[in-house]
Amino acid sequence: MTTTNLTLQAPSPAGLTWAITRNENAKSDAERDAILADPGFGNHFTDHMVDICWSEKGGWHRPRVSPYGPIQLEPSAAVLHYAQEIFEGLKAYRHADGSVWTFRPYENAARMQRSAARLALPELPSEYFIDSIRQLVAVDGAWVPSAPETSLYLRPFMFAKEAFLGVRPAKKVAYYLIASPAGAYFHGGVQPVSIWLSTKYARAGKGGTGAAKTGGNYASSLLPQAEAAQHGCQQVLFLDEGKYLEELGGMNLVLVYRDGTLVTPESDSILEGITRDSVLQLAKDRGHTVESRKVTIDEWREGAASGEIVGAFACGTAAVITPIGRLLAEDFEIVHGGPEASELALSLREELTGIQYGRVEDRHGWLLRLDA
Ligand code: PLP
Ligand code: COI
């Protein structure tokens, strides 16, 4: 990395003075276009990244935009031992007029603060969070794809970088933001997915970290997720106390009842999804009854058998809204077949993505423009 092209920006509206180092080995237009033509999910990264340091003495300081590249850490960095880490996920969308927008970023900023509090990490002020996104999009805006259903996935994260092996909250922490052009999370696009019910493993427990977006929750989901894949399923569903529906490895769950009621599991150990909150709001706006309550796996089984429950869907930033066609367990299966099982999920998806891509009126004021 060279610093010959380092510039210091005048303080941003959030009061940060950004040091910007342009990537002299940035991808060419042709290389970038080839990636954007088929981005997949999580495979490619833009030319730059953002970081802000935090120390107990100095607070948040040294905000930088630099070339995307390896991070130097001491082998004793606390995150590598005790997993003091959190992250977020949101997207930048290109509208038909070329402008770039993001969706409810203050909700992500607030959730990152809640995750930070649980993981004994410092809280990043919301203005800094938003500013970091603006800075990255200012240098890497050309990486926001324009093909239908594509976006630039933004991944803010924070970790304990202090070189110390004692077990206590780190006194030195780093916040980073990287970005990755994204297409559909699931290979089949919006085709209904199959999910595997994990009865052997739990994702979270009472008083644990289930409601925080922290790497450990995902690390513990990898083995059950691999089990799901062995059974031909794309995601794993976890239960609470062995009987209550919780959520999938990387997305929330919503059940669709015959009368149009939507039910989502409630528990202190579920990640409060911004997609879920948004889609339930859109459903309420249409006059649907929406319930957030404890739901047992037996209620789903019996409801599906009687025709009371007609469908289910997964929702999250990466997955958007994806119908669930089948739940597979060790000793039973629930099938939601036929187009009617996916109808409501797909129509809510159309409305939600319509807002995100600027095709449908943003009546809740959820969008924030990033390139102006
Ligand atoms: N639950 C888990 C475990 C997740 O990883 C995600 C994705 O971020 C969600 C739910 C959905 O959250 P959101 O809609 O805010 O992306
Ligand atoms: C997201 O949807 O943003 C997530 O973090 C989930 C992960 C499966 C990519």
mmCIF file of C-alpha atoms and ligand atoms in Angstrom:
data_model
loop_
_atom_site.group_PDB
_atom_site.id
_atom_site.type_symbol
_atom_site.label_atom_id
_atom_site.label_comp_id
_atom_site.label_asym_id
_atom_site.label_seq_id
_atom_site.Cartn_x
_atom_site.Cartn_y
_atom_site.Cartn_z
ATOM 1 C CA MET A 1 0.000 0.000 0.000
ATOM 2 C CA THR A 2 1.235 3.462 -0.784
ATOM 3 C CA THR A 3 0.300 6.629 1.022
ATOM 4 C CA THR A 4 1.406 9.001 -1.699
ATOM 5 C CA ASN A 5 -2.181 9.674 -2.631
ATOM 6 C CA LEU A 6 -3.389 10.286 0.911
ATOM 7 C CA THR A 7 -5.826 13.152 1.301
ATOM 8 C CA LEU A 8 -7.498 14.516 4.401
ATOM 9 C CA GLN A 9 -11.093 15.564 3.998
ATOM 10 C CA ALA A 10 -12.635 18.499 5.770
ATOM 11 C CA PRO A 11 -14.700 17.260 8.727
ATOM 12 C CA SER A 12 -17.832 15.437 7.576
ATOM 13 C CA PRO A 13 -21.281 16.384 8.891
ATOM 14 C CA ALA A 14 -20.707 13.689 11.549
ATOM 15 C CA GLY A 15 -17.584 15.593 12.642
ATOM 16 C CA LEU A 16 -15.041 13.044 11.407
ATOM 17 C CA THR A 17 -11.962 14.012 9.415
ATOM 18 C CA TRP A 18 -11.405 11.123 7.017
ATOM 19 C CA ALA A 19 -7.972 10.183 5.732
ATOM 20 C CA ILE A 20 -8.528 8.805 2.255
ATOM 21 C CA THR A 21 -5.979 6.664 0.447
ATOM 22 C CA ARG A 22 -7.032 5.695 -3.058
ATOM 23 C CA ASN A 23 -6.362 2.163 -4.215
ATOM 24 C CA GLU A 24 -3.825 2.442 -7.020
ATOM 25 C CA ASN A 25 -4.503 -1.164 -7.970
ATOM 26 C CA ALA A 26 -8.254 -0.743 -8.193
ATOM 27 C CA LYS A 27 -10.019 -3.097 -10.605
ATOM 28 C CA SER A 28 -10.398 -1.780 -14.140
ATOM 29 C CA ASP A 29 -13.882 -0.937 -15.428
ATOM 30 C CA ALA A 30 -13.843 -4.157 -17.471
ATOM 31 C CA GLU A 31 -12.807 -6.301 -14.483
ATOM 32 C CA ARG A 32 -15.459 -4.728 -12.289
ATOM 33 C CA ASP A 33 -18.148 -5.125 -14.960
ATOM 34 C CA ALA A 34 -17.305 -8.821 -15.296
ATOM 35 C CA ILE A 35 -17.780 -9.270 -11.533
ATOM 36 C CA LEU A 36 -21.000 -7.257 -11.476
ATOM 37 C CA ALA A 37 -22.416 -9.375 -14.305
ATOM 38 C CA ASP A 38 -22.498 -12.403 -11.985
ATOM 39 C CA PRO A 39 -21.634 -11.377 -8.432
ATOM 40 C CA GLY A 40 -23.040 -14.350 -6.467
ATOM 41 C CA PHE A 41 -23.021 -13.634 -2.746
ATOM 42 C CA GLY A 42 -19.975 -12.751 -0.665
ATOM 43 C CA ASN A 43 -17.371 -13.637 -3.299
ATOM 44 C CA HIS A 44 -16.010 -10.291 -4.407
ATOM 45 C CA PHE A 45 -15.058 -7.116 -2.586
ATOM 46 C CA THR A 46 -14.824 -3.515 -3.670
ATOM 47 C CA ASP A 47 -11.559 -1.591 -4.013
ATOM 48 C CA HIS A 48 -11.691 0.139 -0.636
ATOM 49 C CA MET A 49 -12.588 -0.360 2.991
ATOM 50 C CA VAL A 50 -13.225 1.890 5.947
ATOM 51 C CA ASP A 51 -11.910 1.620 9.478
ATOM 52 C CA ILE A 52 -12.167 3.611 12.677
ATOM 53 C CA CYS A 53 -10.087 2.831 15.793
ATOM 54 C CA TRP A 54 -11.338 2.878 19.329
ATOM 55 C CA SER A 55 -9.317 2.902 22.527
ATOM 56 C CA GLU A 56 -10.383 3.219 26.109
ATOM 57 C CA LYS A 57 -8.343 6.407 26.423
ATOM 58 C CA GLY A 58 -8.944 8.006 23.030
ATOM 59 C CA GLY A 59 -12.493 6.910 22.154
ATOM 60 C CA TRP A 60 -13.258 6.710 18.406
ATOM 61 C CA HIS A 61 -10.420 8.117 16.301
ATOM 62 C CA ARG A 62 -8.453 7.901 13.044
ATOM 63 C CA PRO A 63 -11.267 7.327 10.537
ATOM 64 C CA ARG A 64 -9.793 6.050 7.270
ATOM 65 C CA VAL A 65 -10.737 4.970 3.805
ATOM 66 C CA SER A 66 -8.009 2.731 2.426
ATOM 67 C CA PRO A 67 -7.427 0.122 -0.266
ATOM 68 C CA TYR A 68 -9.242 -3.138 0.511
ATOM 69 C CA GLY A 69 -6.659 -5.566 1.809
ATOM 70 C CA PRO A 70 -5.344 -7.691 4.682
ATOM 71 C CA ILE A 71 -5.674 -6.457 8.251
ATOM 72 C CA GLN A 72 -2.593 -6.730 10.450
ATOM 73 C CA LEU A 73 -3.314 -8.269 13.839
ATOM 74 C CA GLU A 74 -1.095 -9.590 16.557
ATOM 75 C CA PRO A 75 -1.569 -13.331 17.151
ATOM 76 C CA SER A 76 -2.591 -12.399 20.689
ATOM 77 C CA ALA A 77 -5.421 -10.126 19.482
ATOM 78 C CA ALA A 78 -8.312 -10.895 21.822
ATOM 79 C CA VAL A 79 -10.838 -11.509 19.021
ATOM 80 C CA LEU A 80 -8.842 -14.520 17.822
ATOM 81 C CA HIS A 81 -9.196 -16.149 21.233
ATOM 82 C CA TYR A 82 -12.428 -14.984 22.825
ATOM 83 C CA ALA A 83 -14.504 -14.002 19.765
ATOM 84 C CA GLN A 84 -15.350 -10.507 20.988
ATOM 85 C CA GLU A 85 -16.829 -9.511 17.624
ATOM 86 C CA ILE A 86 -20.051 -8.180 16.118
ATOM 87 C CA PHE A 87 -21.231 -7.367 12.618
ATOM 88 C CA GLU A 88 -24.093 -5.966 10.565
ATOM 89 C CA GLY A 89 -25.501 -6.443 7.092
ATOM 90 C CA LEU A 90 -27.359 -3.988 4.885
ATOM 91 C CA LYS A 91 -27.431 -3.140 1.195
ATOM 92 C CA ALA A 92 -27.001 -0.244 -1.210
ATOM 93 C CA TYR A 93 -29.466 -0.262 -4.117
ATOM 94 C CA ARG A 94 -29.176 1.470 -7.479
ATOM 95 C CA HIS A 95 -32.375 3.116 -8.677
ATOM 96 C CA ALA A 96 -33.355 3.434 -12.325
ATOM 97 C CA ASP A 97 -32.073 7.038 -12.450
ATOM 98 C CA GLY A 98 -28.620 5.875 -11.308
ATOM 99 C CA SER A 99 -28.894 7.188 -7.731
ATOM 100 C CA VAL A 100 -27.768 5.005 -4.804
ATOM 101 C CA TRP A 101 -29.848 4.389 -1.695
ATOM 102 C CA THR A 102 -29.813 2.287 1.423
ATOM 103 C CA PHE A 103 -32.634 0.898 3.521
ATOM 104 C CA ARG A 104 -33.288 1.739 7.206
ATOM 105 C CA PRO A 105 -29.581 2.138 8.077
ATOM 106 C CA TYR A 106 -30.333 3.752 11.429
ATOM 107 C CA GLU A 107 -31.942 0.443 12.449
ATOM 108 C CA ASN A 108 -28.695 -1.373 11.639
ATOM 109 C CA ALA A 109 -26.728 1.257 13.536
ATOM 110 C CA ALA A 110 -28.985 0.828 16.562
ATOM 111 C CA ARG A 111 -28.805 -2.965 16.390
ATOM 112 C CA MET A 112 -25.025 -2.772 16.180
ATOM 113 C CA GLN A 113 -25.093 -0.694 19.369
ATOM 114 C CA ARG A 114 -27.246 -3.336 21.094
ATOM 115 C CA SER A 115 -24.887 -6.078 19.887
ATOM 116 C CA ALA A 116 -21.936 -4.011 21.127
ATOM 117 C CA ALA A 117 -23.500 -3.616 24.561
ATOM 118 C CA ARG A 118 -24.001 -7.407 24.828
ATOM 119 C CA LEU A 119 -20.461 -8.193 23.672
ATOM 120 C CA ALA A 120 -18.909 -5.537 25.947
ATOM 121 C CA LEU A 121 -17.696 -3.560 22.914
ATOM 122 C CA PRO A 122 -17.904 0.236 22.561
ATOM 123 C CA GLU A 123 -20.989 1.631 20.851
ATOM 124 C CA LEU A 124 -20.322 3.313 17.519
ATOM 125 C CA PRO A 125 -22.454 6.494 17.257
ATOM 126 C CA SER A 126 -25.130 6.149 14.561
ATOM 127 C CA GLU A 127 -23.777 9.208 12.724
ATOM 128 C CA TYR A 128 -20.352 7.555 12.427
ATOM 129 C CA PHE A 129 -21.979 4.361 11.148
ATOM 130 C CA ILE A 130 -23.892 6.268 8.448
ATOM 131 C CA ASP A 131 -20.843 8.387 7.646
ATOM 132 C CA SER A 132 -18.735 5.254 7.126
ATOM 133 C CA ILE A 133 -21.240 3.997 4.555
ATOM 134 C CA ARG A 134 -21.302 7.341 2.762
ATOM 135 C CA GLN A 135 -17.500 7.429 2.624
ATOM 136 C CA LEU A 136 -17.246 3.951 1.144
ATOM 137 C CA VAL A 137 -19.978 4.562 -1.406
ATOM 138 C CA ALA A 138 -18.295 7.857 -2.345
ATOM 139 C CA VAL A 139 -15.160 5.973 -3.480
ATOM 140 C CA ASP A 140 -16.719 2.668 -4.557
ATOM 141 C CA GLY A 141 -20.082 3.824 -5.913
ATOM 142 C CA ALA A 142 -19.344 2.240 -9.300
ATOM 143 C CA TRP A 143 -19.552 -1.129 -7.526
ATOM 144 C CA VAL A 144 -23.295 -0.756 -6.870
ATOM 145 C CA PRO A 145 -24.724 -3.016 -9.584
ATOM 146 C CA SER A 146 -27.752 -2.076 -11.637
ATOM 147 C CA ALA A 147 -29.112 -5.442 -12.851
ATOM 148 C CA PRO A 148 -32.471 -6.456 -11.355
ATOM 149 C CA GLU A 149 -32.249 -7.927 -7.838
ATOM 150 C CA THR A 150 -28.574 -7.071 -7.424
ATOM 151 C CA SER A 151 -27.146 -4.713 -4.824
ATOM 152 C CA LEU A 152 -23.982 -3.826 -2.960
ATOM 153 C CA TYR A 153 -23.973 -5.744 0.320
ATOM 154 C CA LEU A 154 -22.456 -3.646 3.105
ATOM 155 C CA ARG A 155 -20.764 -5.458 5.949
ATOM 156 C CA PRO A 156 -19.844 -3.322 8.971
ATOM 157 C CA PHE A 157 -18.009 -5.201 11.742
ATOM 158 C CA MET A 158 -16.169 -4.538 14.962
ATOM 159 C CA PHE A 159 -13.694 -6.616 16.921
ATOM 160 C CA ALA A 160 -11.322 -6.693 19.892
ATOM 161 C CA LYS A 161 -7.853 -6.038 18.520
ATOM 162 C CA GLU A 162 -5.996 -5.548 21.790
ATOM 163 C CA ALA A 163 -3.024 -7.887 22.146
ATOM 164 C CA PHE A 164 -3.954 -9.395 25.512
ATOM 165 C CA LEU A 165 -4.894 -12.871 26.659
ATOM 166 C CA GLY A 166 -6.639 -11.987 29.904
ATOM 167 C CA VAL A 167 -10.378 -12.457 29.678
ATOM 168 C CA ARG A 168 -11.921 -8.996 29.907
ATOM 169 C CA PRO A 169 -13.376 -6.465 27.461
ATOM 170 C CA ALA A 170 -10.632 -5.239 25.122
ATOM 171 C CA LYS A 171 -9.291 -1.721 25.530
ATOM 172 C CA LYS A 172 -8.507 -1.474 21.826
ATOM 173 C CA VAL A 173 -11.151 -2.157 19.218
ATOM 174 C CA ALA A 174 -11.481 -1.687 15.468
ATOM 175 C CA TYR A 175 -14.582 -0.914 13.419
ATOM 176 C CA TYR A 176 -14.430 -1.793 9.716
ATOM 177 C CA LEU A 177 -16.769 -1.592 6.761
ATOM 178 C CA ILE A 178 -16.302 -3.648 3.611
ATOM 179 C CA ALA A 179 -18.661 -4.062 0.658
ATOM 180 C CA SER A 180 -19.457 -6.910 -1.688
ATOM 181 C CA PRO A 181 -21.597 -6.834 -4.842
ATOM 182 C CA ALA A 182 -24.438 -9.296 -4.391
ATOM 183 C CA GLY A 183 -26.953 -11.261 -6.390
ATOM 184 C CA ALA A 184 -29.341 -13.843 -4.936
ATOM 185 C CA TYR A 185 -28.251 -15.497 -1.666
ATOM 186 C CA PHE A 186 -29.829 -18.812 -2.610
ATOM 187 C CA HIS A 187 -28.740 -20.433 -5.867
ATOM 188 C CA GLY A 188 -32.271 -20.921 -7.130
ATOM 189 C CA GLY A 189 -33.135 -17.211 -6.701
ATOM 190 C CA VAL A 190 -36.646 -16.953 -5.250
ATOM 191 C CA GLN A 191 -37.554 -20.624 -5.692
ATOM 192 C CA PRO A 192 -38.960 -22.120 -2.462
ATOM 193 C CA VAL A 193 -36.186 -23.481 -0.226
ATOM 194 C CA SER A 194 -36.043 -26.573 1.967
ATOM 195 C CA ILE A 195 -35.052 -26.198 5.582
ATOM 196 C CA TRP A 196 -33.768 -28.737 8.060
ATOM 197 C CA LEU A 197 -35.044 -28.821 11.632
ATOM 198 C CA SER A 198 -32.123 -29.166 14.012
ATOM 199 C CA THR A 199 -33.154 -31.006 17.141
ATOM 200 C CA LYS A 200 -29.634 -31.947 18.193
ATOM 201 C CA TYR A 201 -28.188 -28.441 18.340
ATOM 202 C CA ALA A 202 -29.415 -25.105 19.701
ATOM 203 C CA ARG A 203 -28.486 -21.690 18.332
ATOM 204 C CA ALA A 204 -29.012 -19.718 21.501
ATOM 205 C CA GLY A 205 -30.135 -20.052 25.085
ATOM 206 C CA LYS A 206 -31.847 -17.893 27.648
ATOM 207 C CA GLY A 207 -29.550 -15.028 28.605
ATOM 208 C CA GLY A 208 -27.119 -15.917 25.808
ATOM 209 C CA THR A 209 -26.104 -13.927 22.751
ATOM 210 C CA GLY A 210 -28.883 -14.999 20.362
ATOM 211 C CA ALA A 211 -30.239 -11.464 19.971
ATOM 212 C CA ALA A 212 -26.796 -10.053 19.122
ATOM 213 C CA LYS A 213 -25.251 -10.219 15.669
ATOM 214 C CA THR A 214 -22.029 -11.816 16.796
ATOM 215 C CA GLY A 215 -19.799 -14.263 14.946
ATOM 216 C CA GLY A 216 -20.089 -16.965 17.605
ATOM 217 C CA ASN A 217 -23.776 -17.491 16.817
ATOM 218 C CA TYR A 218 -22.831 -18.219 13.219
ATOM 219 C CA ALA A 219 -19.859 -20.395 14.143
ATOM 220 C CA SER A 220 -22.152 -22.613 16.194
ATOM 221 C CA SER A 221 -24.631 -22.812 13.309
ATOM 222 C CA LEU A 222 -22.087 -24.208 10.847
ATOM 223 C CA LEU A 223 -22.254 -27.835 11.957
ATOM 224 C CA PRO A 224 -26.083 -27.972 11.978
ATOM 225 C CA GLN A 225 -26.023 -26.070 8.664
ATOM 226 C CA ALA A 226 -23.726 -28.753 7.239
ATOM 227 C CA GLU A 227 -26.189 -31.351 8.523
ATOM 228 C CA ALA A 228 -28.949 -29.445 6.715
ATOM 229 C CA ALA A 229 -26.920 -29.570 3.485
ATOM 230 C CA GLN A 230 -26.425 -33.324 3.897
ATOM 231 C CA HIS A 231 -30.208 -33.615 3.963
ATOM 232 C CA GLY A 232 -30.534 -31.530 0.821
ATOM 233 C CA CYS A 233 -31.684 -28.414 2.700
ATOM 234 C CA GLN A 234 -30.438 -24.852 2.206
ATOM 235 C CA GLN A 235 -30.928 -23.603 5.761
ATOM 236 C CA VAL A 236 -31.311 -24.893 9.279
ATOM 237 C CA LEU A 237 -34.154 -24.041 11.667
ATOM 238 C CA PHE A 238 -33.434 -23.892 15.385
ATOM 239 C CA LEU A 239 -35.800 -24.485 18.259
ATOM 240 C CA ASP A 240 -35.927 -22.829 21.648
ATOM 241 C CA GLU A 241 -36.312 -25.121 24.658
ATOM 242 C CA GLY A 242 -36.640 -27.996 22.213
ATOM 243 C CA LYS A 243 -40.114 -26.978 21.039
ATOM 244 C CA TYR A 244 -40.557 -23.286 20.187
ATOM 245 C CA LEU A 245 -39.681 -22.092 16.692
ATOM 246 C CA GLU A 246 -36.795 -19.656 16.796
ATOM 247 C CA GLU A 247 -35.086 -18.667 13.544
ATOM 248 C CA LEU A 248 -32.896 -19.986 10.758
ATOM 249 C CA GLY A 249 -29.091 -19.870 10.763
ATOM 250 C CA GLY A 250 -29.074 -16.520 8.959
ATOM 251 C CA MET A 251 -32.667 -15.306 8.660
ATOM 252 C CA ASN A 252 -35.978 -14.925 10.472
ATOM 253 C CA LEU A 253 -39.058 -17.095 10.011
ATOM 254 C CA VAL A 254 -42.680 -16.115 9.323
ATOM 255 C CA LEU A 255 -45.682 -18.474 9.053
ATOM 256 C CA VAL A 256 -48.658 -17.673 6.812
ATOM 257 C CA TYR A 257 -52.128 -18.697 8.028
ATOM 258 C CA ARG A 258 -55.171 -19.424 5.859
ATOM 259 C CA ASP A 259 -56.936 -16.221 6.906
ATOM 260 C CA GLY A 260 -53.888 -14.139 5.930
ATOM 261 C CA THR A 261 -52.536 -13.788 9.478
ATOM 262 C CA LEU A 262 -48.739 -13.713 9.680
ATOM 263 C CA VAL A 263 -47.077 -15.156 12.762
ATOM 264 C CA THR A 264 -43.415 -14.790 13.671
ATOM 265 C CA PRO A 265 -41.779 -16.436 16.662
ATOM 266 C CA GLU A 266 -41.032 -14.250 19.655
ATOM 267 C CA SER A 267 -38.101 -14.903 21.951
ATOM 268 C CA ASP A 268 -35.316 -12.954 23.643
ATOM 269 C CA SER A 269 -32.780 -15.040 21.761
ATOM 270 C CA ILE A 270 -33.841 -14.188 18.183
ATOM 271 C CA LEU A 271 -32.023 -11.592 16.098
ATOM 272 C CA GLU A 272 -34.513 -8.770 15.546
ATOM 273 C CA GLY A 273 -34.537 -8.646 11.772
ATOM 274 C CA ILE A 274 -35.057 -5.360 9.977
ATOM 275 C CA THR A 275 -36.436 -7.184 6.932
ATOM 276 C CA ARG A 276 -38.931 -9.005 9.157
ATOM 277 C CA ASP A 277 -40.027 -5.781 10.813
ATOM 278 C CA SER A 278 -40.448 -4.129 7.409
ATOM 279 C CA VAL A 279 -42.361 -6.966 5.775
ATOM 280 C CA LEU A 280 -44.694 -7.279 8.754
ATOM 281 C CA GLN A 281 -45.333 -3.535 8.564
ATOM 282 C CA LEU A 282 -46.188 -3.836 4.853
ATOM 283 C CA ALA A 283 -48.542 -6.716 5.641
ATOM 284 C CA LYS A 284 -50.217 -4.660 8.397
ATOM 285 C CA ASP A 285 -50.622 -1.804 5.920
ATOM 286 C CA ARG A 286 -52.522 -4.233 3.673
ATOM 287 C CA GLY A 287 -54.829 -5.151 6.544
ATOM 288 C CA HIS A 288 -53.259 -8.466 7.546
ATOM 289 C CA THR A 289 -53.191 -9.455 11.201
ATOM 290 C CA VAL A 290 -49.607 -9.791 12.375
ATOM 291 C CA GLU A 291 -48.618 -11.642 15.527
ATOM 292 C CA SER A 292 -45.302 -11.954 17.278
ATOM 293 C CA ARG A 293 -45.649 -14.772 19.795
ATOM 294 C CA LYS A 294 -44.321 -18.129 20.862
ATOM 295 C CA VAL A 295 -45.087 -20.811 18.270
ATOM 296 C CA THR A 296 -44.349 -24.487 18.779
ATOM 297 C CA ILE A 297 -43.167 -26.849 16.081
ATOM 298 C CA ASP A 298 -46.335 -28.861 16.784
ATOM 299 C CA GLU A 299 -48.490 -25.843 15.919
ATOM 300 C CA TRP A 300 -46.779 -25.636 12.534
ATOM 301 C CA ARG A 301 -47.109 -29.399 11.956
ATOM 302 C CA GLU A 302 -50.748 -29.546 12.925
ATOM 303 C CA GLY A 303 -51.590 -26.282 11.164
ATOM 304 C CA ALA A 304 -50.001 -27.489 7.936
ATOM 305 C CA ALA A 305 -51.844 -30.826 8.199
ATOM 306 C CA SER A 306 -55.234 -29.167 8.777
ATOM 307 C CA GLY A 307 -54.712 -26.467 6.146
ATOM 308 C CA GLU A 308 -54.732 -23.724 8.788
ATOM 309 C CA ILE A 309 -51.127 -22.816 7.932
ATOM 310 C CA VAL A 310 -50.682 -22.432 4.188
ATOM 311 C CA GLY A 311 -47.070 -21.318 3.831
ATOM 312 C CA ALA A 312 -43.911 -20.020 5.448
ATOM 313 C CA PHE A 313 -41.047 -17.778 4.429
ATOM 314 C CA ALA A 314 -37.551 -16.823 5.461
ATOM 315 C CA CYS A 315 -36.547 -13.168 5.573
ATOM 316 C CA GLY A 316 -33.321 -11.262 6.001
ATOM 317 C CA THR A 317 -31.132 -8.751 4.216
ATOM 318 C CA ALA A 318 -29.266 -11.422 2.261
ATOM 319 C CA ALA A 319 -32.264 -13.688 1.614
ATOM 320 C CA VAL A 320 -34.780 -10.826 1.176
ATOM 321 C CA ILE A 321 -38.005 -12.882 1.354
ATOM 322 C CA THR A 322 -37.747 -16.493 0.261
ATOM 323 C CA PRO A 323 -40.645 -18.952 0.452
ATOM 324 C CA ILE A 324 -40.066 -22.166 2.388
ATOM 325 C CA GLY A 325 -41.411 -25.114 0.440
ATOM 326 C CA ARG A 326 -40.471 -27.835 2.871
ATOM 327 C CA LEU A 327 -39.379 -28.371 6.453
ATOM 328 C CA LEU A 328 -37.569 -31.637 6.935
ATOM 329 C CA ALA A 329 -37.038 -33.206 10.363
ATOM 330 C CA GLU A 330 -35.575 -36.562 11.491
ATOM 331 C CA ASP A 331 -39.007 -38.169 11.614
ATOM 332 C CA PHE A 332 -41.448 -35.919 9.789
ATOM 333 C CA GLU A 333 -41.815 -33.436 6.971
ATOM 334 C CA ILE A 334 -43.995 -30.396 6.349
ATOM 335 C CA VAL A 335 -44.626 -29.489 2.716
ATOM 336 C CA HIS A 336 -46.019 -26.182 1.485
ATOM 337 C CA GLY A 337 -46.433 -26.931 -2.184
ATOM 338 C CA GLY A 338 -48.189 -25.211 -5.047
ATOM 339 C CA PRO A 339 -48.104 -21.575 -6.099
ATOM 340 C CA GLU A 340 -50.635 -20.504 -3.453
ATOM 341 C CA ALA A 341 -48.158 -21.417 -0.684
ATOM 342 C CA SER A 342 -45.710 -18.771 -1.942
ATOM 343 C CA GLU A 343 -48.179 -16.189 -3.198
ATOM 344 C CA LEU A 344 -48.230 -13.806 -0.236
ATOM 345 C CA ALA A 345 -44.464 -14.121 0.375
ATOM 346 C CA LEU A 346 -43.736 -13.271 -3.251
ATOM 347 C CA SER A 347 -46.135 -10.372 -3.364
ATOM 348 C CA LEU A 348 -44.624 -8.901 -0.158
ATOM 349 C CA ARG A 349 -41.176 -9.438 -1.648
ATOM 350 C CA GLU A 350 -42.231 -7.543 -4.744
ATOM 351 C CA GLU A 351 -43.464 -4.625 -2.643
ATOM 352 C CA LEU A 352 -40.418 -4.565 -0.368
ATOM 353 C CA THR A 353 -37.903 -4.736 -3.213
ATOM 354 C CA GLY A 354 -40.060 -2.218 -5.090
ATOM 355 C CA ILE A 355 -39.454 0.256 -2.259
ATOM 356 C CA GLN A 356 -35.763 -0.604 -2.002
ATOM 357 C CA TYR A 357 -35.191 -0.129 -5.739
ATOM 358 C CA GLY A 358 -37.334 3.001 -5.956
ATOM 359 C CA ARG A 359 -40.186 1.479 -7.992
ATOM 360 C CA VAL A 360 -42.762 1.739 -5.195
ATOM 361 C CA GLU A 361 -43.470 4.785 -3.036
ATOM 362 C CA ASP A 362 -41.408 4.825 0.174
ATOM 363 C CA ARG A 363 -44.319 5.813 2.398
ATOM 364 C CA HIS A 364 -42.532 4.942 5.657
ATOM 365 C CA GLY A 365 -39.434 7.003 4.886
ATOM 366 C CA TRP A 366 -37.178 3.935 4.995
ATOM 367 C CA LEU A 367 -34.717 4.950 2.268
ATOM 368 C CA LEU A 368 -31.611 7.070 2.709
ATOM 369 C CA ARG A 369 -29.821 8.452 -0.337
ATOM 370 C CA LEU A 370 -26.086 7.772 -0.213
ATOM 371 C CA ASP A 371 -24.684 9.511 -3.264
ATOM 372 C CA ALA A 372 -25.890 13.044 -2.635
HETATM 373 N N1 PLP B 1 -31.528 -13.776 11.897
HETATM 374 C C1 PLP B 1 -30.234 -14.010 11.662
HETATM 375 C C2 PLP B 1 -29.570 -15.069 12.458
HETATM 376 C C3 PLP B 1 -29.546 -13.276 10.690
HETATM 377 O O1 PLP B 1 -28.262 -13.499 10.448
HETATM 378 C C4 PLP B 1 -30.234 -12.288 9.950
HETATM 379 C C5 PLP B 1 -29.537 -11.509 8.914
HETATM 380 O O2 PLP B 1 -29.006 -10.496 9.148
HETATM 381 C C6 PLP B 1 -31.581 -12.063 10.238
HETATM 382 C C7 PLP B 1 -32.198 -12.827 11.207
HETATM 383 C C8 PLP B 1 -32.360 -11.027 9.504
HETATM 384 O O3 PLP B 1 -31.988 -9.733 9.867
HETATM 385 P P1 PLP B 1 -32.113 -8.532 8.833
HETATM 386 O O4 PLP B 1 -33.466 -8.627 8.246
HETATM 387 O O5 PLP B 1 -31.935 -7.323 9.665
HETATM 388 O O6 PLP B 1 -31.048 -8.719 7.838
HETATM 389 C C1 COI B 2 -27.635 -10.845 6.366
HETATM 390 O O1 COI B 2 -28.678 -11.186 5.842
HETATM 391 O O2 COI B 2 -27.210 -9.686 6.299
HETATM 392 C C2 COI B 2 -26.830 -11.778 7.142
HETATM 393 O O3 COI B 2 -25.979 -11.368 7.865
HETATM 394 C C3 COI B 2 -27.073 -13.212 7.040
HETATM 395 C C4 COI B 2 -25.999 -14.011 6.433
HETATM 396 C C5 COI B 2 -26.623 -15.349 6.109
HETATM 397 C C6 COI B 2 -25.344 -13.457 5.234
#
